[in-house]
Coordinates of C-alpha atoms and ligand atoms in Angstrom, one line a residue:
M1 CA 3.0 -26.9 4.0
L2 CA 4.3 -23.6 2.6
G3 CA 3.7 -22.9 -1.1
L4 CA 6.6 -22.8 -3.5
M5 CA 5.8 -19.6 -5.3
Q6 CA 7.9 -16.5 -5.2
N7 CA 7.0 -14.0 -2.4
Q8 CA 7.5 -10.8 -4.3
P9 CA 6.0 -7.9 -2.4
L10 CA 3.2 -5.9 -4.1
L11 CA 4.7 -2.4 -4.3
I12 CA 3.5 0.7 -6.0
S13 CA 6.8 1.2 -7.7
G14 CA 6.1 -2.1 -9.6
L15 CA 3.2 -0.5 -11.3
I16 CA 5.1 2.4 -12.9
E17 CA 8.0 0.1 -13.7
F18 CA 5.6 -2.2 -15.5
A19 CA 4.0 0.8 -17.4
E20 CA 7.3 2.1 -18.5
R21 CA 8.5 -1.3 -19.8
H22 CA 5.3 -2.5 -21.4
H23 CA 3.4 0.7 -22.3
G24 CA 6.3 3.2 -22.4
D25 CA 4.8 5.1 -25.3
A26 CA 1.2 5.3 -23.9
E27 CA 0.3 8.9 -23.3
I28 CA -0.5 11.0 -20.3
V29 CA -2.1 14.3 -21.2
S30 CA -2.8 17.0 -18.7
R31 CA -4.5 20.4 -18.7
R32 CA -2.2 22.6 -16.6
V33 CA -2.9 25.4 -14.3
E34 CA -1.3 27.6 -17.0
G35 CA -4.2 26.6 -19.3
D36 CA -2.2 24.7 -21.9
L37 CA -2.2 21.0 -22.6
H38 CA 0.9 19.0 -21.6
R39 CA 1.5 15.6 -23.1
Y40 CA 4.2 13.0 -22.5
T41 CA 4.5 9.2 -22.0
Y42 CA 4.6 6.7 -19.2
K43 CA 8.3 6.4 -20.0
E44 CA 8.9 10.0 -19.2
A45 CA 6.6 9.8 -16.1
A46 CA 8.6 6.9 -14.8
S47 CA 11.8 8.8 -15.3
R48 CA 10.6 11.9 -13.5
S49 CA 9.2 9.8 -10.7
R50 CA 12.7 8.5 -10.1
Q51 CA 13.9 12.1 -10.0
V52 CA 11.3 12.8 -7.3
A53 CA 12.6 9.9 -5.3
N54 CA 16.2 11.2 -5.6
A55 CA 15.1 14.7 -4.7
L56 CA 13.4 13.4 -1.5
D57 CA 16.5 11.4 -0.6
Q58 CA 18.5 14.6 -1.0
L59 CA 16.1 16.4 1.4
G60 CA 17.0 13.7 3.9
L61 CA 13.4 12.5 4.2
A62 CA 13.2 9.3 6.2
F63 CA 11.2 6.2 5.3
G64 CA 7.6 6.8 6.2
D65 CA 7.8 10.5 6.3
R66 CA 4.8 12.3 4.9
V67 CA 4.9 14.4 1.7
A68 CA 1.7 16.4 1.2
T69 CA 0.1 17.7 -2.0
L70 CA -2.4 20.4 -2.7
A71 CA -3.0 19.7 -6.3
W72 CA -5.3 19.1 -9.2
N73 CA -5.2 16.1 -11.4
G74 CA -2.1 16.4 -13.5
Y75 CA 1.2 14.7 -14.5
R76 CA 3.3 16.3 -11.8
H77 CA 0.8 15.0 -9.1
F78 CA 1.0 11.6 -10.8
E79 CA 4.8 11.6 -10.6
L80 CA 4.5 12.3 -6.9
Y81 CA 2.2 9.4 -6.5
Y82 CA 5.0 7.1 -7.6
G83 CA 8.1 9.0 -6.5
V84 CA 6.9 9.5 -3.0
S85 CA 5.3 6.1 -2.3
G86 CA 7.7 4.2 -4.4
S87 CA 10.7 5.5 -2.4
G88 CA 9.0 4.4 0.9
R89 CA 7.5 7.8 1.9
V90 CA 3.8 8.4 2.4
L91 CA 1.9 10.6 -0.1
H92 CA -0.6 12.7 1.8
T93 CA -3.2 14.2 -0.6
L94 CA -4.7 17.3 1.2
N95 CA -8.1 18.5 0.1
P96 CA -7.8 22.1 -1.1
R97 CA -11.5 22.7 -0.8
L98 CA -11.3 22.7 3.0
H99 CA -11.1 25.9 5.1
P100 CA -7.5 27.0 5.9
D101 CA -8.0 26.1 9.6
Q102 CA -8.9 22.6 8.6
V103 CA -6.0 22.3 6.2
A104 CA -3.5 23.5 8.8
W105 CA -5.0 21.1 11.5
I106 CA -4.7 18.2 9.1
A107 CA -1.2 19.0 7.9
N108 CA 0.0 19.2 11.5
H109 CA -1.8 16.1 12.5
A110 CA -0.2 14.2 9.6
E111 CA 3.2 15.8 10.5
D112 CA 3.8 16.6 6.8
Q113 CA 7.4 17.4 6.1
V114 CA 7.1 18.7 2.5
L115 CA 4.2 20.4 0.8
C116 CA 3.9 20.4 -3.1
F117 CA 1.2 22.6 -4.4
D118 CA -0.3 23.9 -7.6
L119 CA -0.1 27.7 -8.0
T120 CA -3.9 27.9 -7.8
F121 CA -3.5 27.2 -4.1
L122 CA -0.7 29.7 -3.3
P123 CA -3.2 31.9 -1.4
L124 CA -4.2 28.9 0.7
V125 CA -0.6 27.9 1.3
Q126 CA 0.3 31.5 2.3
A127 CA -2.7 31.5 4.7
V128 CA -1.6 28.2 6.5
Q129 CA 2.2 28.2 6.2
G130 CA 2.8 30.0 9.5
R131 CA 0.8 27.4 11.3
C132 CA 2.1 24.3 9.7
T133 CA 4.8 23.6 12.1
S134 CA 6.2 20.3 10.6
I135 CA 6.5 21.4 7.0
K136 CA 10.1 22.2 6.2
H137 CA 10.0 22.4 2.4
Y138 CA 7.6 24.1 0.1
I139 CA 7.5 23.1 -3.6
A140 CA 5.4 24.9 -6.3
L141 CA 4.2 22.5 -9.0
C142 CA 5.5 24.7 -11.8
A143 CA 8.4 25.4 -14.2
A144 CA 11.2 27.6 -12.8
D145 CA 10.1 30.6 -14.8
K146 CA 6.6 30.5 -13.3
L147 CA 7.8 30.6 -9.7
P148 CA 6.3 33.7 -8.0
A149 CA 9.0 36.1 -6.9
D150 CA 7.5 37.5 -3.8
S151 CA 5.4 34.6 -2.4
G152 CA 6.5 35.2 1.2
I153 CA 7.1 31.4 1.5
P154 CA 10.6 30.8 2.8
G155 CA 12.7 28.6 0.5
L156 CA 9.9 28.1 -2.1
Q157 CA 11.3 26.1 -5.1
S158 CA 9.8 25.2 -8.4
Y159 CA 9.1 21.5 -8.8
D160 CA 10.6 21.3 -12.3
A161 CA 13.9 22.8 -11.0
W162 CA 13.8 20.7 -7.8
I163 CA 13.6 17.4 -9.6
G164 CA 15.4 18.7 -12.7
Q165 CA 18.7 18.6 -10.9
Q166 CA 18.3 15.0 -10.1
S167 CA 19.4 11.8 -11.8
T168 CA 16.8 9.8 -13.7
E169 CA 18.5 6.7 -12.4
Y170 CA 17.1 5.3 -9.1
R171 CA 16.7 1.8 -7.8
W172 CA 13.2 1.4 -6.2
P173 CA 13.7 -0.1 -2.8
S174 CA 12.1 -3.4 -1.9
F175 CA 10.2 -3.6 1.5
D176 CA 7.3 -5.2 3.2
E177 CA 4.1 -4.7 1.1
N178 CA 2.2 -3.8 4.2
T179 CA 4.2 -0.6 4.4
A180 CA 2.1 2.6 4.3
S181 CA 1.9 4.3 0.9
S182 CA -0.6 7.1 1.1
L183 CA -2.8 9.0 3.5
C184 CA -6.3 10.5 2.9
Y185 CA -8.3 12.3 5.5
T186 CA -12.1 12.1 5.6
S187 CA -14.3 14.5 7.5
G188 CA -15.4 11.8 10.0
T189 CA -18.7 11.7 11.7
T190 CA -17.7 12.8 15.1
G191 CA -14.8 15.0 16.3
N192 CA -11.8 15.8 14.2
P193 CA -11.1 14.5 10.7
K194 CA -9.7 11.0 10.6
A195 CA -7.4 9.4 8.0
A196 CA -7.2 6.2 6.1
L197 CA -3.6 5.1 5.7
Y198 CA -3.3 2.9 2.6
S199 CA -0.6 0.3 2.1
H200 CA 1.3 -0.8 -1.0
R201 CA -0.5 -4.1 -0.8
S202 CA -4.0 -2.6 -0.3
S203 CA -3.4 -0.1 -3.2
T204 CA -2.0 -2.8 -5.6
L205 CA -4.8 -5.3 -4.9
H206 CA -7.4 -2.5 -5.2
A207 CA -5.7 -1.5 -8.6
Y208 CA -6.0 -5.1 -9.8
A209 CA -9.6 -5.4 -8.8
A210 CA -10.6 -2.0 -10.2
A211 CA -9.4 -3.0 -13.6
L212 CA -11.6 -6.2 -13.8
P213 CA -14.3 -6.2 -16.6
D214 CA -17.2 -6.2 -14.1
V215 CA -15.6 -3.4 -12.1
M216 CA -14.1 -0.4 -13.9
S217 CA -13.0 -2.5 -16.9
I218 CA -9.8 -0.6 -17.6
S219 CA -7.6 -1.7 -20.5
A220 CA -4.7 -0.6 -22.6
R221 CA -7.2 0.3 -25.3
D222 CA -8.8 3.0 -23.1
A223 CA -8.2 6.7 -22.7
I224 CA -9.4 7.5 -19.2
L225 CA -10.4 10.8 -17.8
P226 CA -10.5 10.8 -14.0
V227 CA -12.5 13.9 -13.1
V228 CA -12.7 12.6 -9.6
P229 CA -9.8 14.4 -7.8
M230 CA -6.5 12.9 -7.0
F231 CA -6.9 14.4 -3.5
H232 CA -10.1 12.4 -3.0
V233 CA -9.2 8.7 -2.3
N234 CA -6.5 8.7 -5.0
A235 CA -9.0 9.5 -7.7
W236 CA -10.6 6.1 -7.0
G237 CA -7.3 4.4 -7.7
I238 CA -7.3 5.2 -11.3
P239 CA -3.7 6.5 -11.4
Y240 CA -2.6 3.0 -10.2
S241 CA -5.1 1.0 -12.4
A242 CA -4.1 3.0 -15.5
A243 CA -0.4 2.2 -15.0
L244 CA -1.3 -1.5 -14.3
T245 CA -3.1 -1.7 -17.7
G246 CA -1.2 0.9 -19.7
A247 CA -4.4 2.9 -20.4
K248 CA -3.9 6.5 -21.7
L249 CA -4.5 9.0 -19.0
V250 CA -6.2 12.4 -19.5
F251 CA -6.0 14.8 -16.5
P252 CA -8.4 17.8 -16.4
G253 CA -6.3 20.0 -14.1
P254 CA -8.4 22.9 -12.7
A255 CA -10.9 23.2 -15.5
L256 CA -13.8 21.1 -14.3
D257 CA -16.6 23.1 -16.0
G258 CA -18.8 21.3 -18.6
K259 CA -17.3 23.0 -21.6
S260 CA -13.7 22.2 -20.7
I261 CA -14.4 18.6 -19.8
Y262 CA -16.4 18.2 -23.1
E263 CA -13.5 19.6 -25.2
L264 CA -11.0 17.4 -23.4
I265 CA -13.1 14.3 -24.0
E266 CA -13.4 15.1 -27.7
S267 CA -9.9 16.3 -28.4
E268 CA -8.2 13.3 -26.5
K269 CA -10.6 10.7 -27.7
V270 CA -11.6 9.7 -24.1
S271 CA -13.4 6.4 -24.0
Y272 CA -13.9 6.3 -20.2
A273 CA -14.5 8.9 -17.5
A274 CA -15.1 8.8 -13.8
G275 CA -16.5 11.3 -11.4
V276 CA -19.3 12.4 -9.0
P277 CA -22.8 13.2 -10.2
T278 CA -22.3 16.9 -9.9
V279 CA -19.6 17.1 -12.6
W280 CA -21.7 15.1 -15.0
Q281 CA -24.6 17.4 -14.4
M282 CA -22.4 20.3 -15.4
L283 CA -21.2 18.4 -18.5
L284 CA -24.7 17.4 -19.7
G285 CA -25.9 20.9 -18.9
H286 CA -23.3 22.3 -21.3
M287 CA -24.0 19.7 -24.1
K288 CA -27.8 19.5 -24.1
P289 CA -28.8 23.0 -25.1
V290 CA -26.4 23.0 -28.1
G291 CA -27.1 19.5 -29.2
L292 CA -23.4 18.2 -28.7
K293 CA -22.7 14.5 -28.9
F294 CA -19.8 12.3 -27.8
S295 CA -17.7 10.7 -30.5
T296 CA -15.5 8.4 -28.4
L297 CA -16.9 8.2 -24.8
R298 CA -18.3 4.8 -24.1
R299 CA -18.5 4.4 -20.3
T300 CA -18.6 6.5 -17.2
V301 CA -18.3 5.5 -13.6
I302 CA -20.5 7.6 -11.4
G303 CA -20.2 7.3 -7.6
G304 CA -19.5 9.2 -4.5
S305 CA -23.2 10.0 -4.2
A306 CA -26.3 8.3 -5.4
C307 CA -26.6 8.7 -9.2
P308 CA -29.9 10.3 -10.2
P309 CA -32.0 8.1 -12.5
A310 CA -32.3 10.9 -15.1
M311 CA -28.5 11.0 -15.5
I312 CA -28.2 7.3 -16.1
Q313 CA -31.1 7.6 -18.6
A314 CA -29.6 10.7 -20.4
F315 CA -26.2 9.1 -20.7
N316 CA -27.6 5.8 -22.0
E317 CA -30.4 6.9 -24.2
D318 CA -29.3 10.4 -25.5
Y319 CA -25.6 9.7 -25.7
G320 CA -25.0 6.0 -26.0
V321 CA -22.8 6.0 -22.9
E322 CA -23.0 3.2 -20.3
V323 CA -23.2 4.4 -16.7
L324 CA -21.6 2.2 -14.1
H325 CA -22.9 3.2 -10.7
A326 CA -20.3 2.8 -8.0
W327 CA -20.3 2.9 -4.3
G328 CA -17.3 3.1 -1.9
M329 CA -15.6 5.1 0.8
T330 CA -12.3 6.7 1.7
E331 CA -12.0 3.9 4.3
M332 CA -12.3 1.4 1.4
S333 CA -9.6 2.7 -1.0
P334 CA -12.5 3.4 -2.2
L335 CA -14.3 0.8 -4.3
G336 CA -16.8 -1.5 -2.7
T337 CA -19.5 -2.2 -5.3
L338 CA -20.1 -1.5 -9.0
C339 CA -23.3 -2.0 -10.9
T340 CA -23.0 -4.1 -14.0
L341 CA -25.7 -6.4 -15.2
K342 CA -25.5 -10.2 -15.4
N343 CA -26.4 -12.3 -18.5
K344 CA -29.7 -13.1 -17.1
H345 CA -30.7 -9.4 -17.1
D346 CA -30.3 -9.1 -20.8
A347 CA -33.8 -10.2 -21.5
L348 CA -35.4 -7.8 -19.1
P349 CA -37.5 -4.9 -20.3
P350 CA -35.7 -1.5 -20.2
D351 CA -37.4 -0.2 -17.1
E352 CA -36.4 -3.3 -15.1
K353 CA -32.9 -3.0 -16.2
M354 CA -32.9 0.6 -15.1
R355 CA -34.2 -0.4 -11.7
I356 CA -31.1 -2.6 -11.3
R357 CA -28.7 0.0 -12.8
L358 CA -29.9 2.5 -10.2
K359 CA -28.6 0.2 -7.4
Q360 CA -25.1 0.7 -6.1
G361 CA -24.1 -2.7 -7.5
R362 CA -22.4 -6.0 -6.7
A363 CA -19.5 -6.4 -4.3
I364 CA -16.0 -6.7 -5.9
Y365 CA -14.0 -9.8 -5.1
G366 CA -12.0 -8.6 -2.1
V367 CA -14.9 -6.9 -0.4
D368 CA -17.2 -8.9 1.9
M369 CA -20.4 -7.1 2.8
K370 CA -23.3 -7.8 5.1
I371 CA -26.3 -5.9 6.5
V372 CA -27.1 -6.1 10.2
D373 CA -29.8 -5.0 12.6
A374 CA -29.3 -2.9 15.7
E375 CA -28.1 -6.0 17.7
G376 CA -25.6 -6.9 14.9
A377 CA -27.5 -9.9 13.6
E378 CA -27.1 -10.5 9.9
L379 CA -30.2 -9.7 7.8
P380 CA -31.4 -11.5 4.7
W381 CA -30.5 -10.6 1.1
D382 CA -34.0 -10.2 -0.1
G383 CA -33.8 -6.7 -1.6
K384 CA -36.4 -5.5 1.0
T385 CA -34.9 -5.7 4.4
F386 CA -32.6 -2.9 5.2
G387 CA -29.8 -2.7 7.8
D388 CA -26.5 -1.1 8.6
L389 CA -23.9 -2.0 6.0
H390 CA -20.7 -3.6 7.3
V391 CA -17.7 -4.5 5.1
R392 CA -14.3 -6.2 5.4
G393 CA -11.4 -7.0 3.1
P394 CA -7.8 -6.3 2.2
W395 CA -8.4 -2.7 1.2
V396 CA -10.8 -1.8 3.9
V397 CA -9.5 0.2 6.9
R398 CA -8.5 -1.7 10.1
S399 CA -8.0 1.4 12.2
Y400 CA -7.6 5.1 11.5
F401 CA -4.2 6.8 11.3
K402 CA -2.6 7.3 14.7
G403 CA -5.4 5.2 16.2
E404 CA -7.8 8.2 16.2
G405 CA -11.3 7.2 17.3
G406 CA -10.3 3.9 18.8
D407 CA -11.1 0.6 17.2
P408 CA -13.7 1.2 14.5
L409 CA -14.4 -2.5 13.8
V410 CA -17.3 -4.5 15.0
D411 CA -16.4 -8.2 15.2
G412 CA -13.7 -7.6 12.5
W413 CA -16.2 -5.7 10.2
F414 CA -16.1 -2.0 9.4
P415 CA -19.4 -0.3 9.9
T416 CA -19.8 2.0 6.9
G417 CA -22.5 4.4 8.3
D418 CA -24.6 3.5 5.2
V419 CA -27.9 1.8 5.4
G420 CA -29.1 -0.4 2.6
T421 CA -30.7 -3.5 1.2
I422 CA -29.0 -6.4 -0.7
D423 CA -31.0 -8.5 -3.1
S424 CA -30.7 -12.2 -3.8
D425 CA -28.3 -11.5 -6.7
G426 CA -26.1 -9.6 -4.4
Y427 CA -26.9 -6.1 -5.6
L428 CA -26.5 -3.5 -2.9
Q429 CA -28.9 -0.5 -2.7
I430 CA -28.1 2.4 -0.3
T431 CA -31.3 3.7 1.2
D432 CA -30.1 6.0 3.9
R433 CA -27.1 7.1 6.0
S434 CA -26.8 6.6 9.7
K435 CA -23.7 8.9 9.9
D436 CA -24.2 12.5 10.6
V437 CA -22.6 14.1 7.5
I438 CA -23.8 15.9 4.4
K439 CA -22.4 15.3 1.0
S440 CA -22.5 18.3 -1.3
G441 CA -21.0 18.1 -4.8
G442 CA -19.0 15.0 -3.7
E443 CA -17.4 16.6 -0.7
W444 CA -18.3 16.3 2.9
I445 CA -19.7 18.9 5.2
S446 CA -19.6 18.0 8.9
S447 CA -23.0 18.6 10.4
I448 CA -21.3 18.9 13.7
D449 CA -19.1 21.8 12.5
V450 CA -22.2 23.6 11.2
E451 CA -24.0 23.0 14.5
N452 CA -21.1 24.1 16.7
I453 CA -20.8 27.4 14.9
A454 CA -24.5 28.1 15.2
V455 CA -24.5 27.4 18.9
A456 CA -21.6 29.7 19.4
H457 CA -23.9 32.6 18.5
P458 CA -25.3 34.1 21.7
A459 CA -28.9 33.9 20.6
V460 CA -28.9 30.3 19.6
A461 CA -29.9 27.7 22.2
M462 CA -29.8 24.5 20.0
A463 CA -29.0 23.8 16.4
A464 CA -29.2 20.7 14.2
C465 CA -27.8 20.5 10.7
I466 CA -29.4 18.2 8.1
G467 CA -28.8 17.7 4.4
M468 CA -31.6 18.6 2.0
P469 CA -31.9 17.3 -1.5
H470 CA -30.5 19.6 -4.2
P471 CA -30.7 19.2 -8.0
K472 CA -27.1 20.2 -8.6
W473 CA -25.1 19.5 -5.5
D474 CA -27.1 16.3 -4.4
E475 CA -27.4 17.7 -0.9
R476 CA -27.1 21.1 0.7
P477 CA -26.9 21.8 4.5
V478 CA -29.8 23.6 6.3
V479 CA -29.5 24.5 10.0
V480 CA -32.5 24.1 12.2
V481 CA -32.3 26.5 15.1
V482 CA -34.0 27.0 18.5
K483 CA -33.5 30.5 19.8
R484 CA -32.7 31.3 23.4
P485 CA -35.7 32.7 25.3
G486 CA -35.9 36.4 25.0
M487 CA -33.2 36.7 22.4
D488 CA -33.4 37.2 18.7
V489 CA -31.3 36.5 15.6
S490 CA -32.3 36.7 12.0
K491 CA -31.5 34.2 9.2
D492 CA -29.2 36.7 7.5
E493 CA -27.4 37.5 10.8
L494 CA -26.8 33.9 11.5
L495 CA -25.6 33.1 7.9
H496 CA -23.2 36.1 8.2
F497 CA -21.9 34.6 11.5
Y498 CA -20.6 31.6 9.5
E499 CA -18.3 33.8 7.3
G500 CA -14.7 33.1 7.9
R501 CA -15.5 30.3 10.3
I502 CA -16.0 27.5 7.7
A503 CA -15.3 27.2 4.0
K504 CA -17.8 29.2 2.0
W505 CA -19.3 26.2 0.3
Q506 CA -20.0 24.6 3.7
V507 CA -22.1 27.5 4.9
P508 CA -25.8 26.3 5.2
D509 CA -28.1 27.4 2.4
D510 CA -30.9 28.3 4.9
V511 CA -31.9 28.6 8.6
V512 CA -35.1 27.2 9.8
F513 CA -36.3 28.5 13.2
V514 CA -38.3 26.0 15.2
E515 CA -39.7 26.0 18.8
A516 CA -38.0 22.7 19.7
I517 CA -35.7 20.0 18.2
P518 CA -36.9 16.4 18.8
L519 CA -34.6 14.6 21.2
G520 CA -34.2 10.9 21.9
A521 CA -34.1 9.2 25.3
T522 CA -30.4 9.9 25.7
G523 CA -30.8 13.6 24.8
K524 CA -29.4 13.0 21.2
M525 CA -31.1 15.0 18.5
L526 CA -33.3 12.9 16.4
K527 CA -32.4 13.8 12.9
T528 CA -34.8 11.3 11.3
R529 CA -37.7 13.0 13.1
L530 CA -36.4 16.4 12.1
R531 CA -36.2 15.3 8.5
E532 CA -39.8 14.1 8.8
M533 CA -40.8 17.5 10.3
L534 CA -39.2 19.2 7.3
R535 CA -40.7 16.9 4.7
D536 CA -42.5 19.7 2.8
Y537 CA -39.6 22.1 3.1
T538 CA -37.8 23.2 -0.1
L539 CA -34.5 24.8 -0.3
P540 CA -34.4 28.5 -1.3
Q541 CA -33.5 29.1 -4.9
T542 CA -30.0 30.4 -5.4
Ligands
AMP601 P1 -16.1 9.3 0.8 O1 -15.4 8.6 1.9 O2 -16.0 10.7 0.7 O3 -15.7 8.6 -0.5 O4 -17.6 9.0 1.0 C1 -18.2 7.8 1.1 C2 -19.7 7.8 1.4 O5 -20.3 8.5 0.2 C3 -20.4 6.5 1.5 O6 -20.2 6.0 2.8 C4 -21.8 6.9 1.1 O7 -22.4 7.5 2.2 C5 -21.6 8.0 0.0 N1 -21.6 7.3 -1.3 C6 -20.6 7.0 -2.1 N2 -21.0 6.5 -3.2 C7 -22.3 6.4 -3.2 C8 -23.4 6.0 -4.1 N3 -23.1 5.5 -5.3 N4 -24.6 6.2 -3.7 C9 -25.0 6.7 -2.5 N5 -24.0 7.1 -1.6 C10 -22.7 7.0 -1.9

């Protein structure tokens, strides 16, 4: 028998409508590329989002067309989140840290029609625009008087002028909640980048879940600073969860150094911040030597890479800030687990509490997880046995955009490429990664790209790229090379060979020459054996 409740679709436009009506005076504060602080309210954000929707209609963009951004965290980006998705188009957040070749490839693959970019990224846009064949409209996220006169980009318009001509009246369309809302590429472990295509339903359910007390615990009483970029899995969904709860939003723009972040936290009375370990390393590095303290910050969500114990300890003990360790993936919208303690842990001694806090946490309702062995058999939750982590749920990817890479699921579960244990209380601990990628400062480096460039050098017979632990960046790539018989290449020559072929920060930190790289039965390089071989290796100091 069918239920008798209303079947109202879960749409992203509903979030901003709610925020406008119930939290219309809650603030959104943004540090702009110009360096100043911009402040306005959800009411104004909602109104400008409707102007975005009208502007897209006027461009003649069809339902489902992609609108790309190359932008920092800021209010204009926030308006695009709602105006683009709310009107039925797909917001494609491009990662500006990628090499221009990768950006052009991704924009073409996504068939982006419009590109909206912060002026910081003008040189990048100039480098790619001749190659981005689908993009018809370029919009600079600035006021009319800041529009560069001689950008060389045909038809370039200022965002403020573009939406300024539009009506603030707009009726958000209603459609199937399974309609695509936004698109985010991830480096992928093999071949070309692949994208997760989120839906209105998946994004809204994720926003609900993220706000729960044992998840990110977001409320109208919070002032939230998402340092995690809006181009990286929708800043972990915070722009949606904030609207759903009416929390004040504080956007850091391009200023991600410790001093700027500290000043913003203090001046805007931030109670809650979220980001990858590297940004917190920079923040604490700024505060510690001069003895600075937080006056309002209470909680920080740290994820994207394993959170170092010293960081949890420093936040807790030196600054009275609770660290919530989180694990997730682009393919999971991204939240999977969050580490909050249960009642029964209250009585534990501090070191045992810390042992739990270091884990990646408990699954959120909406995410099923299991660990499996090589044959796919489920392994026990005993906190000791480790296996491949598989997940499923309404905000977990079913297949990649355009079906790239075929069917990624195994018996309906998504294999994460992470390896871990789960204890009897359901706490996940990531112990390793089976996928062949390196994560540096929260961003991926494809080991395959690094290897392919090395073997393109005439003196290189074989190359394997592995991640090595690094105190600031978590991991840095090192390339292990076997030279061709009778040929020679120096470390500096090879590192020089990378210039211009890959983004600067993706160039390996070091080259290690070896006689042979261990191979498995099928001829695959055995990275685990290689890591063992380099157990005593340390990265050069930079
Ligand atoms: P991304 O898709 O860029 O968000 O990266 C997701 C991947 O980052 C995961 O599959 C993990 O390999 C890694 N990751 C994310 N959060 C954590 C964490 N808290 N601890 C360890 N690894 C993490």
